[in-house]
Amino acid sequence: MSLLKIDNIHVYYGAIHAIKGVSFEVNEGEIVTLIGANGAGKSTTLNTIAGLIRPRSGMVSFEGKPLHKVTTAKTVSHGMALCPEGRRIFQQMTVKENLEMGGYSRPAKEIPASIEEMFVRFPRLREREKQIAGTLSGGEQQMLAMARALMSKPKLLMLDEPSMGLAPILVEQIFEIIKELHAAGVTILLVEQNAQMALSIADRAYVLETGTVSMSGNADDLLHNDAVRKAYLGS
Amino acid sequence: MITFLTYLINGLNIGSVYAVIALGYTMVYGVAKMLNFAHGDVIMVGAFLAYCVCAYLGLHPIIAVLGAVIGCTILGILIERLAYKPLRQATSLAVLITAIGMSYFLQNMAQLIWGSDTKSFPSIIQGDAIVLFKTVQDGVTKTLTLSPINILTMASCFIIMIALTLFINKTKMGKAMRCVSEDKGAAELMGINVNLTISVTFAIGSALAAVAGILLCASNYAPLSPTTGSLPGIKAFTAAVFGGIGSIPGAMLGGILLGLIENLGKAYVSSELADAFVFGILIVVLLVKPTGLLGKKIHEKV
């Protein structure tokens, strides 16, 4: 069943037509990835789904309900979480406070147990519990951003460039965690510049090119597609 | 010595009021990223509301304070909704000019309603001054006293500062304010209602302004007139910048230091030049530390 459905959305930044009629869907239990070059509209698409940007036309629906007119804050209580590009953790708050904020939409009494779950999944965060988040390393900040997004218990987790600026070993660690989350039943929509890694863990993929979907299909097929290899995998 | 202590107490007294006003500036700046220059005039409205409840209705001062706080809270929310919210996406200069316009609007409304003559503010607390210290030197008796209004002012300002610190650090709404102040978009992604958070910030800032206005007029620092709030407003804004705008402990420290510097400047430099002295120190501090005493460096994200 399709959990998230994007139907022909058009997004403008002033006069610039950034997304020109993108449609795709994410089914429950899948990992779907959007790949594409810088400026193709990947982050814009995610931000539109999360309600941070409004589409001029088109539909975003989640579990069959239209979402494109709902505020970002409400999309969270519908079961969507976006882990934004550049992490955007609250630098001046402690690690624990960041996690608490992630659970803002949930009843306060459920929060400590969820924080404990995150500490089990991300042991490094437990060590840093009382530290100011701005002092964490890049990898730790990415983990915190993901844990913070998971604190809302989302049905759909959207990750925007989780590997950005990380050393290869950390990138592998982050992708391991994405696989674990998927195995635990979270549906994932992943935006990545590291197309190789993204395609290797995804079920399906969409290739974005200057605001339109230029190709789509099984991640495996795209991984072996000549055009994709040439354009995005560098071989 | 006694003279020095007297100036010190006066400085602490007015400084704690500056601190409470500065909190309103700094919170609104932190959360809404704008300088609300109408804040000083909310002080004036608060004082007038309390004056009306006392003088016209003849009710108890506590009811006057409550009335002023409630009135200013509503006023603060209205100002934000009607004047600033429509400009959320506008340039900061447009918002600044709107704030200045709102300041004059409030002053003129007050003039229309209450007239431009100064009113004598009713005393809100009675009682004898407490003598802390007494010396006789060369046949002249010098006393260090603490009047009830001094005690009330300092006590209420310090309680407000402690309560606000706890609110910001411990409560869900307080933490939401810190999130919005750091990153509005990320705060929305947490499920925080940013508009509501901004409204609450204006409400709290304006409620504090009401208290500050009453304390200012009751301790005779300023006579009650439509322009009562202007100078304390500017000074408290200075205090907020001095401490580091956007920083709550900074506003408290800045306010108290400003009050102390102003009073000691009056005593030992020149009473005419006290304000120049205050602003001179501000300029020096900002030259050395442009973010203010406790201000955080702003990281430009790429």
Coordinates of C-alpha atoms in Angstrom, one line a residue:
Chain A
M1 CA 0.0 0.0 0.0
S2 CA 1.3 3.4 -0.8
L3 CA 2.2 5.3 2.3
L4 CA 3.3 8.5 0.6
K5 CA 2.1 9.7 -2.7
I6 CA 3.4 12.8 -4.6
D7 CA 1.3 13.8 -7.5
N8 CA 2.5 16.2 -10.0
I9 CA 3.9 18.9 -7.7
H10 CA 5.2 22.2 -9.0
V11 CA 7.4 24.3 -6.7
Y12 CA 8.7 27.8 -7.4
Y13 CA 11.3 29.9 -5.6
G14 CA 10.1 33.3 -6.7
A15 CA 10.3 33.2 -10.5
I16 CA 12.4 30.0 -10.5
H17 CA 10.5 26.9 -11.4
A18 CA 12.4 24.4 -9.1
I19 CA 10.2 21.4 -9.3
K20 CA 8.4 20.8 -12.6
G21 CA 5.7 18.2 -12.0
V22 CA 7.3 15.5 -9.9
S23 CA 5.3 12.4 -9.1
F24 CA 6.3 9.3 -7.1
E25 CA 5.3 7.2 -4.3
V26 CA 6.7 5.3 -1.3
N27 CA 5.1 2.1 -0.2
E28 CA 5.0 0.9 3.4
G29 CA 8.2 -0.9 4.4
E30 CA 10.3 0.3 1.5
I31 CA 13.5 2.2 1.3
V32 CA 13.1 4.6 -1.7
T33 CA 15.9 6.9 -2.7
L34 CA 15.9 10.1 -4.8
I35 CA 19.2 10.6 -6.5
G36 CA 20.4 13.4 -8.7
A37 CA 23.0 16.1 -9.1
N38 CA 23.3 19.3 -7.0
G39 CA 20.3 21.5 -7.7
A40 CA 18.2 18.8 -9.2
G41 CA 15.5 19.5 -6.6
K42 CA 16.0 16.6 -4.2
S43 CA 16.0 18.6 -1.0
T44 CA 13.2 20.9 -2.3
T45 CA 11.1 17.8 -2.8
L46 CA 11.7 16.6 0.7
N47 CA 11.0 20.1 2.2
T48 CA 7.8 20.3 0.2
I49 CA 6.6 16.9 1.6
A50 CA 7.4 18.1 5.1
G51 CA 5.5 21.3 4.5
L52 CA 8.4 23.7 4.9
I53 CA 7.8 24.8 1.3
R54 CA 4.3 25.0 -0.3
P55 CA 3.8 23.6 -3.8
R56 CA 2.1 25.9 -6.3
S57 CA 0.1 23.0 -7.5
G58 CA -0.1 19.2 -7.1
M59 CA -0.9 16.9 -4.2
V60 CA 1.1 15.3 -1.4
S61 CA -0.8 12.6 0.4
F62 CA 0.1 10.5 3.3
E63 CA -1.9 7.4 4.1
G64 CA -4.5 8.6 1.7
K65 CA -4.9 12.0 3.4
P66 CA -3.9 15.2 1.6
L67 CA -1.0 16.9 3.4
H68 CA 0.1 19.8 1.1
K69 CA -2.0 22.3 3.0
V70 CA -1.1 21.1 6.5
T71 CA 1.5 22.9 8.6
T72 CA 4.9 21.3 9.1
A73 CA 4.2 20.8 12.8
K74 CA 1.1 18.8 11.9
T75 CA 2.9 16.5 9.5
V76 CA 4.9 15.4 12.5
S77 CA 1.8 14.2 14.3
H78 CA 0.7 12.4 11.1
G79 CA 3.8 10.2 11.4
M80 CA 6.4 11.9 9.2
A81 CA 9.8 13.0 10.2
L82 CA 12.4 14.8 8.2
C83 CA 16.1 14.7 9.2
P84 CA 17.1 17.8 7.3
E85 CA 20.2 18.5 5.2
G86 CA 23.1 19.8 7.2
R87 CA 21.6 18.1 10.3
R88 CA 20.3 21.3 11.9
I89 CA 20.5 20.0 15.4
F90 CA 20.0 22.5 18.2
Q91 CA 23.6 23.4 18.7
Q92 CA 23.1 25.2 22.0
M93 CA 21.1 22.5 23.7
T94 CA 22.3 19.3 25.2
V95 CA 22.1 16.0 23.4
K96 CA 19.3 14.9 25.7
E97 CA 17.4 18.1 25.2
N98 CA 17.7 17.7 21.4
L99 CA 16.1 14.2 21.8
E100 CA 13.4 15.6 24.0
M101 CA 12.5 18.2 21.4
G102 CA 12.3 15.4 18.8
G103 CA 9.5 13.9 20.9
Y104 CA 7.7 17.3 21.2
S105 CA 4.5 16.0 19.6
R106 CA 4.2 13.0 22.0
P107 CA 3.0 12.7 25.6
A108 CA 5.7 13.6 28.0
K109 CA 5.5 10.4 30.0
E110 CA 6.6 8.3 26.9
I111 CA 9.7 10.3 26.3
P112 CA 12.2 8.8 28.8
A113 CA 11.6 5.3 27.4
S114 CA 12.1 6.5 23.9
I115 CA 15.3 8.3 24.8
E116 CA 16.6 5.1 26.3
E117 CA 15.8 3.3 23.0
M118 CA 17.8 5.8 21.2
F119 CA 20.7 5.4 23.6
V120 CA 20.6 1.7 22.9
R121 CA 20.6 2.2 19.2
F122 CA 23.2 5.0 19.3
P123 CA 25.5 4.2 22.3
R124 CA 27.7 7.2 21.5
L125 CA 24.8 9.5 22.3
R126 CA 24.5 8.1 25.8
E127 CA 28.2 9.0 26.4
R128 CA 27.4 12.5 25.3
E129 CA 24.1 12.9 27.0
K130 CA 24.8 16.1 28.9
Q131 CA 27.1 17.6 26.3
I132 CA 26.1 20.7 24.3
A133 CA 25.2 19.3 20.9
G134 CA 27.3 21.9 19.0
T135 CA 30.5 20.3 20.4
L136 CA 29.8 16.9 18.9
S137 CA 31.8 15.6 15.9
G138 CA 30.1 15.5 12.5
G139 CA 29.3 11.8 12.7
E140 CA 27.8 12.2 16.2
Q141 CA 25.8 15.1 15.1
Q142 CA 24.3 13.1 12.2
M143 CA 23.5 10.3 14.6
L144 CA 21.8 12.8 16.9
A145 CA 19.8 14.3 14.0
M146 CA 18.6 10.8 13.1
A147 CA 17.8 9.9 16.7
R148 CA 16.0 13.2 17.1
A149 CA 13.9 12.5 14.0
L150 CA 13.1 9.0 15.3
M151 CA 11.9 10.4 18.6
S152 CA 8.6 11.3 17.0
K153 CA 8.1 7.6 16.2
P154 CA 7.6 8.3 12.5
K155 CA 6.0 5.8 10.1
L156 CA 8.0 7.6 7.4
L157 CA 11.6 8.8 8.0
M158 CA 13.0 11.2 5.4
L159 CA 16.7 11.6 5.4
D160 CA 18.3 14.4 3.5
E161 CA 22.0 13.8 2.6
P162 CA 22.8 11.8 5.8
S163 CA 26.3 11.1 4.5
M164 CA 27.2 14.7 3.7
G165 CA 30.7 15.7 4.9
L166 CA 31.4 12.5 6.7
A167 CA 34.5 10.2 6.5
P168 CA 33.9 7.0 4.5
I169 CA 33.9 4.8 7.6
L170 CA 31.2 7.0 9.2
V171 CA 29.2 6.9 6.0
E172 CA 29.2 3.1 6.2
Q173 CA 28.1 3.3 9.8
I174 CA 25.2 5.6 9.0
F175 CA 24.0 3.4 6.2
E176 CA 24.2 0.3 8.5
I177 CA 21.9 2.2 10.9
I178 CA 19.5 3.0 8.0
K179 CA 19.3 -0.7 7.2
E180 CA 18.7 -1.5 10.9
L181 CA 15.9 1.1 11.1
H182 CA 14.4 -0.4 7.9
A183 CA 14.6 -3.8 9.4
A184 CA 12.8 -2.5 12.5
G185 CA 9.9 -1.5 10.3
V186 CA 10.5 2.2 9.5
T187 CA 9.7 3.2 5.9
I188 CA 12.5 5.4 4.5
L189 CA 12.8 8.0 1.9
L190 CA 16.4 8.8 1.3
V191 CA 18.0 11.7 -0.6
E192 CA 21.6 11.2 -1.4
Q193 CA 24.4 12.4 -3.5
N194 CA 26.3 9.2 -2.8
A195 CA 24.2 7.4 -5.4
Q196 CA 26.3 4.2 -5.1
M197 CA 25.6 3.7 -1.4
A198 CA 21.9 4.8 -1.7
L199 CA 21.1 2.5 -4.6
S200 CA 22.8 -0.4 -2.8
I201 CA 20.4 -0.3 0.2
A202 CA 17.3 1.0 -1.5
D203 CA 14.4 -1.0 -2.9
R204 CA 13.4 1.5 -5.6
A205 CA 14.9 4.8 -6.8
Y206 CA 13.9 7.9 -8.7
V207 CA 16.5 10.0 -10.6
L208 CA 15.8 13.7 -10.5
E209 CA 17.1 16.0 -13.1
T210 CA 16.5 19.8 -13.1
G211 CA 13.2 19.4 -11.4
T212 CA 11.7 16.4 -13.1
V213 CA 11.9 12.6 -12.7
S214 CA 14.1 11.4 -15.5
M215 CA 14.3 7.7 -14.6
S216 CA 12.8 5.4 -12.0
G217 CA 12.8 1.7 -11.2
N218 CA 14.3 -1.0 -9.0
A219 CA 17.4 0.2 -7.3
D220 CA 19.3 -2.8 -8.5
D221 CA 18.4 -2.2 -12.1
L222 CA 19.4 1.5 -11.9
L223 CA 22.7 0.5 -10.2
H224 CA 23.5 -1.4 -13.4
N225 CA 21.9 1.0 -15.8
D226 CA 24.6 2.5 -18.2
A227 CA 23.1 6.0 -18.2
V228 CA 22.9 6.1 -14.4
R229 CA 26.4 4.7 -14.1
K230 CA 27.8 7.3 -16.3
A231 CA 26.0 10.3 -14.8
Y232 CA 26.0 9.5 -11.1
L233 CA 28.3 6.6 -10.3
G234 CA 31.3 7.9 -12.2
S235 CA 32.0 4.8 -14.3
Chain B
M1 CA 30.9 55.0 52.2
I2 CA 27.2 55.4 52.9
T3 CA 26.8 57.6 49.9
F4 CA 28.5 55.0 47.8
L5 CA 26.2 52.3 49.2
T6 CA 23.1 54.4 48.6
Y7 CA 24.1 54.9 45.0
L8 CA 24.8 51.1 44.8
I9 CA 21.3 50.3 46.1
N10 CA 19.7 52.8 43.7
G11 CA 21.7 51.3 40.9
L12 CA 20.7 47.8 41.7
N13 CA 17.1 49.0 42.0
I14 CA 16.8 50.7 38.6
G15 CA 19.2 48.1 37.1
S16 CA 16.8 45.3 38.0
V17 CA 14.0 47.1 36.3
Y18 CA 16.1 47.6 33.2
A19 CA 16.9 43.9 33.3
V20 CA 13.2 43.0 33.3
I21 CA 12.5 45.3 30.4
A22 CA 15.6 44.0 28.6
L23 CA 14.3 40.5 28.9
G24 CA 11.4 41.5 26.8
Y25 CA 13.6 42.9 24.1
T26 CA 16.0 40.0 24.1
M27 CA 13.3 37.2 24.1
V28 CA 11.5 38.8 21.2
Y29 CA 14.7 39.3 19.4
G30 CA 15.8 35.7 20.0
V31 CA 12.5 34.1 18.9
A32 CA 11.1 36.5 16.3
K33 CA 14.5 37.9 15.2
M34 CA 13.2 41.5 15.3
L35 CA 13.8 44.6 17.5
N36 CA 10.4 45.5 19.0
F37 CA 10.8 49.2 19.5
A38 CA 7.3 49.4 20.7
H39 CA 8.3 47.5 23.8
G40 CA 9.1 50.7 25.7
D41 CA 5.6 52.0 25.0
V42 CA 4.0 48.8 26.3
I43 CA 5.7 49.8 29.6
M44 CA 3.9 53.1 29.5
V45 CA 0.5 51.5 28.7
G46 CA 1.0 49.1 31.6
A47 CA 1.7 52.0 34.0
F48 CA -1.4 53.8 32.7
L49 CA -3.6 50.8 33.1
A50 CA -2.5 50.4 36.7
Y51 CA -3.0 54.1 37.2
C52 CA -6.6 53.8 35.9
V53 CA -7.5 50.9 38.1
C54 CA -6.1 52.7 41.2
A55 CA -7.1 56.2 40.5
Y56 CA -10.5 55.9 38.7
L57 CA -11.8 52.6 40.1
G58 CA -10.1 53.0 43.5
L59 CA -9.2 49.3 43.6
H60 CA -6.3 47.7 45.5
P61 CA -2.9 48.0 44.0
I62 CA -2.6 44.3 43.6
I63 CA -5.6 44.3 41.3
A64 CA -4.1 47.2 39.5
V65 CA -1.0 45.2 38.8
L66 CA -3.0 42.2 37.7
G67 CA -5.1 44.3 35.4
A68 CA -2.0 45.9 33.9
V69 CA -0.4 42.6 33.3
I70 CA -3.4 41.1 31.7
G71 CA -4.0 44.2 29.6
C72 CA -0.4 44.3 28.3
T73 CA -0.3 40.6 27.6
I74 CA -3.3 41.0 25.3
L75 CA -1.8 44.2 23.8
G76 CA 1.5 42.3 23.1
I77 CA -0.3 39.5 21.4
L78 CA -2.4 42.0 19.3
I79 CA 0.7 44.0 18.3
E80 CA 2.4 40.8 17.1
R81 CA -0.6 39.5 15.2
L82 CA -1.7 42.7 13.6
A83 CA 1.6 44.5 12.9
Y84 CA 4.4 42.0 12.8
K85 CA 3.0 38.7 11.7
P86 CA 2.0 39.9 8.3
L87 CA 5.6 41.0 7.8
R88 CA 7.2 37.6 8.8
Q89 CA 8.7 37.2 5.3
A90 CA 9.5 40.9 4.8
T91 CA 12.9 42.5 5.1
S92 CA 14.1 43.3 8.6
L93 CA 14.2 47.0 7.8
A94 CA 10.5 46.9 7.0
V95 CA 9.8 45.3 10.3
L96 CA 12.0 47.8 12.2
I97 CA 10.1 50.7 10.7
T98 CA 6.8 49.1 11.6
A99 CA 8.0 48.7 15.1
I100 CA 8.9 52.4 15.3
G101 CA 5.5 53.2 13.8
M102 CA 3.8 51.0 16.4
S103 CA 5.8 52.9 19.1
Y104 CA 4.4 56.3 18.0
F105 CA 1.0 54.8 17.5
L106 CA 0.9 53.7 21.2
Q107 CA 2.2 57.0 22.4
N108 CA -0.4 58.9 20.4
M109 CA -3.2 56.7 21.5
A110 CA -2.2 57.2 25.1
Q111 CA -2.1 61.0 24.5
L112 CA -5.6 60.8 23.0
I113 CA -7.0 58.7 25.9
W114 CA -5.1 60.2 28.8
G115 CA -3.9 63.5 27.6
S116 CA -0.3 64.7 27.5
D117 CA 0.0 66.1 31.0
T118 CA 1.9 64.1 33.6
K119 CA 0.0 62.2 36.2
S120 CA 1.1 61.5 39.7
F121 CA 1.3 57.8 40.2
P122 CA -0.4 56.5 43.3
S123 CA 1.9 54.8 45.8
I124 CA 1.4 51.1 45.6
I125 CA 3.1 50.2 48.9
Q126 CA 3.1 52.0 52.2
G127 CA 5.4 51.7 55.2
D128 CA 8.5 53.2 56.7
A129 CA 11.9 52.9 55.2
I130 CA 14.2 50.3 56.9
V131 CA 17.4 51.9 58.3
L132 CA 20.2 49.6 57.4
F133 CA 23.0 51.6 58.8
K134 CA 23.5 54.8 60.7
T135 CA 26.6 56.9 61.4
V136 CA 27.2 60.2 63.0
Q137 CA 30.2 62.1 61.7
D138 CA 31.1 65.6 62.7
G139 CA 27.6 66.0 64.1
V140 CA 26.0 65.0 60.8
T141 CA 23.8 61.9 60.8
K142 CA 24.0 59.7 57.8
T143 CA 21.7 56.8 57.2
L144 CA 21.5 54.1 54.7
T145 CA 17.9 53.3 54.1
L146 CA 15.9 50.9 52.1
S147 CA 12.4 52.0 51.2
P148 CA 9.5 49.5 50.8
I149 CA 9.2 50.3 47.1
N150 CA 13.0 49.6 46.7
I151 CA 12.5 46.2 48.4
L152 CA 9.4 45.5 46.3
T153 CA 11.1 46.4 43.1
M154 CA 14.3 44.4 43.6
A155 CA 12.4 41.4 45.1
S156 CA 9.9 41.2 42.2
C157 CA 12.5 41.7 39.6
F158 CA 14.8 39.0 41.0
I159 CA 11.8 36.7 41.3
I160 CA 10.9 37.4 37.7
M161 CA 14.4 36.7 36.5
I162 CA 14.6 33.4 38.4
A163 CA 11.2 32.3 37.3
L164 CA 11.9 33.1 33.7
T165 CA 15.2 31.3 33.7
L166 CA 13.4 28.2 35.1
F167 CA 10.7 28.6 32.5
I168 CA 13.1 28.8 29.6
N169 CA 15.2 25.9 30.7
K170 CA 12.7 23.5 32.3
T171 CA 9.3 23.8 30.6
K172 CA 8.2 22.4 27.3
M173 CA 7.2 25.8 26.0
G174 CA 10.4 27.4 27.2
K175 CA 12.5 24.8 25.4
A176 CA 10.4 25.3 22.3
M177 CA 11.3 29.0 22.5
R178 CA 15.0 28.1 22.6
C179 CA 14.5 25.8 19.5
V180 CA 12.6 28.5 17.6
S181 CA 15.3 31.0 18.5
E182 CA 18.0 28.7 17.2
D183 CA 16.4 27.3 14.0
K184 CA 12.8 28.0 13.1
G185 CA 12.6 25.4 10.4
A186 CA 14.1 22.7 12.5
A187 CA 11.8 23.6 15.3
E188 CA 8.8 23.2 12.9
L189 CA 10.2 19.8 12.0
M190 CA 9.9 18.8 15.7
G191 CA 6.2 19.6 15.6
I192 CA 6.6 22.9 17.4
N193 CA 3.9 25.5 16.5
V194 CA 6.2 28.4 15.7
N195 CA 3.4 31.0 15.5
L196 CA 2.1 30.0 18.9
T197 CA 5.6 30.2 20.3
I198 CA 6.1 33.7 19.0
S199 CA 2.8 34.8 20.4
V200 CA 3.7 33.4 23.8
T201 CA 7.0 35.2 23.7
F202 CA 5.3 38.5 23.0
A203 CA 2.8 37.8 25.7
I204 CA 5.5 37.1 28.3
G205 CA 7.6 40.1 27.2
S206 CA 4.6 42.5 27.4
A207 CA 3.5 41.1 30.8
L208 CA 7.0 41.8 32.1
A209 CA 6.9 45.3 30.6
A210 CA 3.7 46.0 32.5
V211 CA 5.3 45.1 35.8
A212 CA 8.4 47.1 34.9
G213 CA 6.2 50.1 34.1
I214 CA 4.4 50.1 37.4
L215 CA 7.7 49.7 39.3
L216 CA 9.3 52.5 37.4
C217 CA 6.4 54.9 38.1
A218 CA 5.9 53.8 41.6
S219 CA 9.5 54.4 42.6
N220 CA 9.3 57.8 40.9
Y221 CA 12.0 57.2 38.4
A222 CA 9.7 58.5 35.7
P223 CA 6.6 60.6 35.9
L224 CA 3.6 59.0 34.2
S225 CA 3.0 60.5 30.7
P226 CA 2.6 59.1 27.2
T227 CA 6.4 59.3 26.7
T228 CA 7.2 57.6 30.0
G229 CA 8.4 54.4 28.3
S230 CA 10.7 55.9 25.7
L231 CA 13.9 56.5 27.7
P232 CA 13.7 53.4 29.9
G233 CA 12.9 51.5 26.7
I234 CA 16.0 52.7 24.9
K235 CA 18.1 52.1 28.0
A236 CA 16.8 48.6 28.4
F237 CA 17.4 47.9 24.8
T238 CA 21.0 49.2 25.3
A239 CA 21.2 46.8 28.3
A240 CA 20.1 43.9 26.1
V241 CA 22.7 44.7 23.5
F242 CA 25.3 45.3 26.2
G243 CA 24.7 41.8 27.6
G244 CA 24.4 40.2 24.2
I245 CA 21.1 40.4 22.4
G246 CA 19.2 37.1 22.3
S247 CA 20.8 35.9 25.6
I248 CA 18.6 35.8 28.6
P249 CA 21.3 35.8 31.3
G250 CA 22.9 38.6 29.2
A251 CA 19.9 40.8 29.4
M252 CA 19.8 40.4 33.2
L253 CA 23.5 41.1 33.6
G254 CA 23.3 44.0 31.1
G255 CA 20.4 45.6 32.8
I256 CA 21.9 45.4 36.3
L257 CA 25.3 46.6 35.1
L258 CA 23.7 49.5 33.2
G259 CA 21.7 50.6 36.3
L260 CA 24.9 50.4 38.4
I261 CA 27.1 52.3 35.9
E262 CA 24.4 54.9 35.4
N263 CA 24.0 55.6 39.2
L264 CA 27.7 55.5 40.0
G265 CA 28.4 57.7 37.0
K266 CA 25.8 60.2 38.3
A267 CA 27.5 60.1 41.7
Y268 CA 31.2 60.2 40.8
V269 CA 31.4 61.5 37.2
S270 CA 28.7 64.0 36.5
S271 CA 24.9 63.9 36.9
E272 CA 24.5 65.6 33.6
L273 CA 26.8 63.3 31.8
A274 CA 25.6 60.1 33.3
D275 CA 23.8 58.9 30.1
A276 CA 26.8 59.8 28.0
F277 CA 29.0 57.8 30.4
V278 CA 26.7 54.8 30.1
F279 CA 26.6 54.9 26.3
G280 CA 30.4 55.5 26.2
I281 CA 30.9 52.3 28.2
L282 CA 28.5 50.5 25.9
I283 CA 30.5 51.6 22.8
V284 CA 33.8 50.4 24.4
V285 CA 32.3 47.0 25.3
L286 CA 30.9 46.6 21.8
L287 CA 34.3 47.5 20.2
V288 CA 36.0 44.9 22.3
K289 CA 33.3 42.3 22.1
P290 CA 30.8 43.0 19.3
T291 CA 28.4 40.2 20.4
G292 CA 27.9 41.8 23.9
L293 CA 29.1 40.4 27.2
L294 CA 27.3 37.0 27.0
G295 CA 26.3 37.0 23.3
K296 CA 27.0 34.0 21.2
K297 CA 28.9 34.1 18.1
I298 CA 26.7 33.6 15.1
H299 CA 27.9 30.9 12.8
E300 CA 27.1 31.5 9.2
K301 CA 26.0 28.2 7.7
V302 CA 26.9 27.5 4.1

